[in-house]
Coordinates of C-alpha atoms in Angstrom, one line a residue:
M24 CA -1.2 1.7 -14.9
T25 CA -2.7 -1.8 -15.4
A26 CA -1.2 -5.0 -14.3
Q27 CA 0.0 -5.5 -17.9
Q28 CA 1.6 -2.0 -17.9
P29 CA 3.3 -1.6 -14.5
L30 CA 4.5 1.9 -13.5
T31 CA 8.1 2.3 -14.6
Y32 CA 10.7 4.6 -13.0
D33 CA 11.0 6.7 -16.2
A34 CA 7.3 7.1 -16.5
F35 CA 6.9 8.1 -12.9
V36 CA 9.7 10.7 -13.0
E37 CA 8.0 12.2 -16.0
L38 CA 4.7 12.3 -14.2
A39 CA 6.2 13.8 -11.0
A40 CA 8.3 16.4 -12.9
A41 CA 5.1 17.7 -14.4
D42 CA 3.5 18.2 -11.0
C43 CA 4.3 21.5 -9.4
A44 CA 3.6 20.1 -5.9
V45 CA 6.7 18.0 -6.2
V46 CA 9.8 20.0 -5.1
G47 CA 12.3 17.1 -5.2
L48 CA 13.0 13.6 -6.4
V49 CA 15.9 11.7 -4.8
L50 CA 17.2 8.4 -5.9
K51 CA 18.9 6.2 -3.2
G52 CA 20.2 2.6 -2.9
S53 CA 22.4 0.7 -5.4
R54 CA 21.4 3.0 -8.3
A55 CA 22.9 5.9 -6.4
H56 CA 26.2 4.0 -5.9
D57 CA 28.2 3.9 -9.1
G58 CA 29.1 0.3 -10.0
M59 CA 26.7 -1.3 -7.5
T60 CA 23.7 -1.8 -9.8
T61 CA 22.7 -5.4 -10.7
P62 CA 20.0 -6.7 -13.1
R63 CA 17.8 -7.0 -10.0
S64 CA 18.3 -3.5 -8.7
D65 CA 15.1 -1.5 -8.3
H66 CA 14.7 2.3 -8.2
D67 CA 14.3 3.6 -4.7
L68 CA 12.9 7.0 -5.1
Y69 CA 12.0 9.7 -2.5
V70 CA 9.2 12.0 -3.8
V71 CA 9.3 15.3 -1.8
I72 CA 6.1 17.3 -1.8
A73 CA 5.9 20.9 -0.7
D74 CA 4.5 21.2 2.8
D75 CA 1.4 23.2 1.8
A76 CA 0.7 21.4 -1.4
T77 CA -1.8 18.7 -2.4
T78 CA -1.2 16.3 -5.2
D79 CA -2.8 13.3 -6.9
L80 CA 0.5 11.5 -6.7
I81 CA -0.4 10.6 -3.1
R82 CA -2.2 7.6 -4.7
F83 CA 1.2 6.1 -5.3
R84 CA 2.2 6.2 -1.6
G85 CA 3.4 2.7 -0.6
H86 CA 3.9 1.7 -4.3
R87 CA 6.5 -1.1 -4.5
T88 CA 7.4 -3.3 -7.4
A89 CA 10.5 -5.1 -8.6
D90 CA 11.4 -2.0 -10.5
L91 CA 10.1 0.9 -8.5
D92 CA 9.9 1.6 -4.7
L93 CA 8.4 5.0 -3.8
V94 CA 8.6 7.0 -0.6
I95 CA 6.3 10.0 -0.8
V96 CA 6.9 12.6 2.0
S97 CA 6.5 16.2 2.7
L98 CA 9.5 18.5 2.7
T99 CA 9.4 18.7 6.5
E100 CA 9.4 14.9 6.7
F101 CA 12.2 14.7 4.2
R102 CA 14.4 17.0 6.3
A103 CA 13.8 14.8 9.3
A104 CA 14.3 11.4 7.6
G105 CA 17.3 9.6 9.1
M106 CA 18.0 12.4 11.6
P107 CA 18.9 10.2 13.4
G108 CA 18.1 6.8 12.0
F109 CA 19.0 3.9 9.7
E110 CA 18.0 5.9 6.6
R111 CA 20.6 8.5 7.1
Y112 CA 23.4 6.8 5.2
A113 CA 21.1 6.0 2.3
L114 CA 20.2 9.6 1.9
A115 CA 23.7 10.9 2.5
R116 CA 24.8 9.1 -0.7
A117 CA 21.6 9.6 -2.6
K118 CA 21.4 11.4 -6.0
V119 CA 19.2 14.4 -6.8
V120 CA 16.9 13.7 -9.7
L121 CA 14.9 16.9 -9.4
D122 CA 15.5 19.9 -7.2
R123 CA 13.0 22.8 -7.4
L124 CA 14.4 24.6 -4.4
D125 CA 17.4 26.1 -6.0
G126 CA 19.7 23.5 -4.5
G127 CA 17.7 23.1 -1.3
I128 CA 17.2 19.4 -1.8
A129 CA 20.9 18.9 -2.3
R130 CA 21.6 20.9 0.9
V131 CA 19.3 18.7 2.9
L132 CA 21.3 15.6 1.6
A133 CA 24.5 17.3 2.5
D134 CA 23.3 17.9 6.0
K135 CA 22.5 14.2 6.4
A136 CA 26.0 13.3 5.1
R137 CA 27.8 15.3 7.9
L138 CA 27.3 14.9 11.6
D139 CA 27.6 18.1 13.5
A140 CA 30.5 18.3 16.0
D141 CA 28.5 17.7 19.2
E142 CA 26.4 14.9 17.7
A143 CA 29.6 13.2 16.4
F144 CA 31.4 13.5 19.7
H145 CA 28.5 12.2 21.7
D146 CA 27.9 9.3 19.4
A147 CA 31.5 8.4 19.2
G148 CA 31.8 8.1 23.0
G149 CA 28.9 5.7 23.1
W150 CA 30.1 3.6 20.2
L151 CA 33.6 3.5 21.8
D152 CA 32.3 2.1 25.0
A153 CA 30.1 -0.5 23.2
Y154 CA 33.1 -1.6 21.1
A155 CA 35.3 -1.8 24.2
N156 CA 32.7 -3.9 26.0
S157 CA 32.4 -6.5 23.2
L158 CA 36.1 -6.6 22.7
Y159 CA 36.7 -7.1 26.5
R160 CA 34.1 -9.9 26.6
S161 CA 35.7 -11.6 23.6
V162 CA 39.3 -11.6 24.9
K163 CA 38.1 -12.6 28.4
N164 CA 36.1 -15.5 27.0
H165 CA 39.1 -16.5 24.9
R166 CA 41.2 -16.5 28.0
D167 CA 38.7 -18.6 29.9
G168 CA 38.4 -21.2 27.1
Q169 CA 35.0 -20.1 25.8
S170 CA 35.9 -20.2 22.1
L171 CA 32.4 -19.8 20.7
A172 CA 31.5 -17.0 23.0
A173 CA 34.8 -15.3 22.2
R174 CA 34.1 -15.5 18.4
L175 CA 30.5 -14.2 18.8
D176 CA 31.6 -11.3 20.9
A177 CA 34.4 -10.5 18.5
A178 CA 31.8 -10.4 15.6
D179 CA 29.5 -8.3 17.8
S180 CA 32.3 -5.7 18.3
I181 CA 32.6 -5.0 14.6
P182 CA 29.4 -3.0 14.0
F183 CA 30.3 -0.8 17.1
L184 CA 33.8 -0.3 15.7
L185 CA 32.6 0.8 12.4
E186 CA 30.0 3.2 13.9
L187 CA 32.8 4.6 16.0
L188 CA 35.3 5.1 13.2
F189 CA 32.7 6.9 11.0
A190 CA 31.5 9.0 13.9
L191 CA 35.1 10.1 14.5
D192 CA 35.1 11.4 10.9
R193 CA 31.6 12.9 11.4
R194 CA 29.9 10.6 8.9
P195 CA 27.1 8.1 9.1
R196 CA 28.2 4.5 9.0
P197 CA 27.5 2.9 5.6
Y198 CA 25.4 -0.2 5.3
N199 CA 27.5 -3.4 5.1
K200 CA 26.7 -3.7 1.4
Y201 CA 28.3 -0.4 0.7
L202 CA 31.2 -0.5 3.2
Q203 CA 34.0 -1.2 0.7
W204 CA 32.4 1.1 -1.9
E205 CA 32.4 3.9 0.7
L206 CA 35.9 3.4 1.9
D207 CA 37.3 3.0 -1.6
R208 CA 35.9 6.4 -2.6
H209 CA 36.0 8.2 0.8
P210 CA 38.7 6.6 3.0
L211 CA 38.7 7.2 6.7
P212 CA 41.5 9.6 7.6
G213 CA 44.5 7.8 9.2
W214 CA 43.3 4.3 8.2
D215 CA 44.5 2.1 5.4
T216 CA 41.3 0.8 3.8
D217 CA 42.7 -2.6 2.8
V218 CA 44.3 -3.2 6.2
L219 CA 41.1 -2.2 8.0
L220 CA 38.8 -4.3 5.8
R221 CA 41.1 -7.4 6.2
A222 CA 41.1 -7.0 9.9
V223 CA 37.3 -6.6 10.1
D224 CA 36.9 -9.7 7.9
R225 CA 39.3 -11.9 9.9
I226 CA 38.0 -10.8 13.3
S227 CA 34.4 -11.4 12.2
A228 CA 35.2 -14.9 11.0
T229 CA 37.7 -16.1 13.5
G230 CA 37.7 -13.8 16.6
D231 CA 41.5 -13.6 16.2
V232 CA 42.5 -12.2 19.7
L233 CA 46.0 -11.0 18.7
L234 CA 44.5 -9.0 15.8
Q235 CA 41.7 -7.7 18.0
R236 CA 44.3 -6.3 20.4
H237 CA 46.4 -4.9 17.7
L238 CA 43.3 -3.1 16.2
F239 CA 42.3 -1.8 19.6
T240 CA 45.8 -0.2 20.0
L241 CA 45.1 1.8 16.9
V242 CA 41.5 2.6 17.9
E243 CA 42.6 3.7 21.4
A244 CA 45.1 6.1 19.9
A245 CA 42.6 7.6 17.6
A246 CA 39.9 7.9 20.3
R247 CA 42.2 9.6 22.8
E248 CA 43.3 12.0 20.1
A249 CA 39.7 12.8 19.5
G250 CA 39.1 13.6 23.2
H251 CA 37.6 10.3 24.4
G252 CA 40.2 9.3 26.9
Q253 CA 37.7 9.5 29.8
V254 CA 35.6 6.8 28.2
L255 CA 38.6 4.5 27.9
D256 CA 40.0 5.3 31.4
A257 CA 36.7 4.3 32.9
W258 CA 37.7 0.7 32.0
G259 CA 40.6 0.9 34.5
E260 CA 42.7 -2.2 34.8
D261 CA 40.5 -4.0 32.2
L262 CA 42.3 -2.1 29.5
H263 CA 45.3 -4.3 30.0
L264 CA 43.4 -7.3 28.8
M265 CA 42.3 -5.4 25.6
R266 CA 45.8 -4.2 24.7
L267 CA 48.6 -6.0 23.1
Q268 CA 50.4 -8.1 25.7

């Protein structure tokens, strides 16, 4: 394509679909999230090539324009993408455009959308401890008159909290952009989406200590039910500062 005729999404999909080396096309990002597309949304497309194949499409590796962003990978690389990693959520909610593996591409995406039990338990324990650490620092700084530090630590606790809650449900945490989209369509069991999002919003903005403690009470109950009591008990007497007084 010339500078006057940039490669479009539709043109590339037609080109890739005609190449037998391509076993899958997967669209991620805002165009894979219904209702999230804007006039500035590009097409983020994974191009999956059979492991033993060669293709002229490799010339498009690294292609990125305002309309089309291509990631060209082998099938083995595609299976490993985001496992673990930041890309996992994007692929968990991606849409299959082409699947020449009789549903194999869709199954790879389904595997990324669901943490296995051991992985989820391990991850949740780590996120719980990190959340408790930031929460503890926030309420301690508030107690000691360090208002800025208290607010910053409260804001720091929120990413850990979200990682924890999604890990407890064996799901990768969504990007902030898609948090409400995800919870509106796939609520976390046992949590009221509106209440949770309002709490996250207020704590991030103000460091509200009473609300932090109230939220921790709910988190503690959920974490203990999931078998993470040992992580919490390791905090000993410091738990009293985190809980509602």
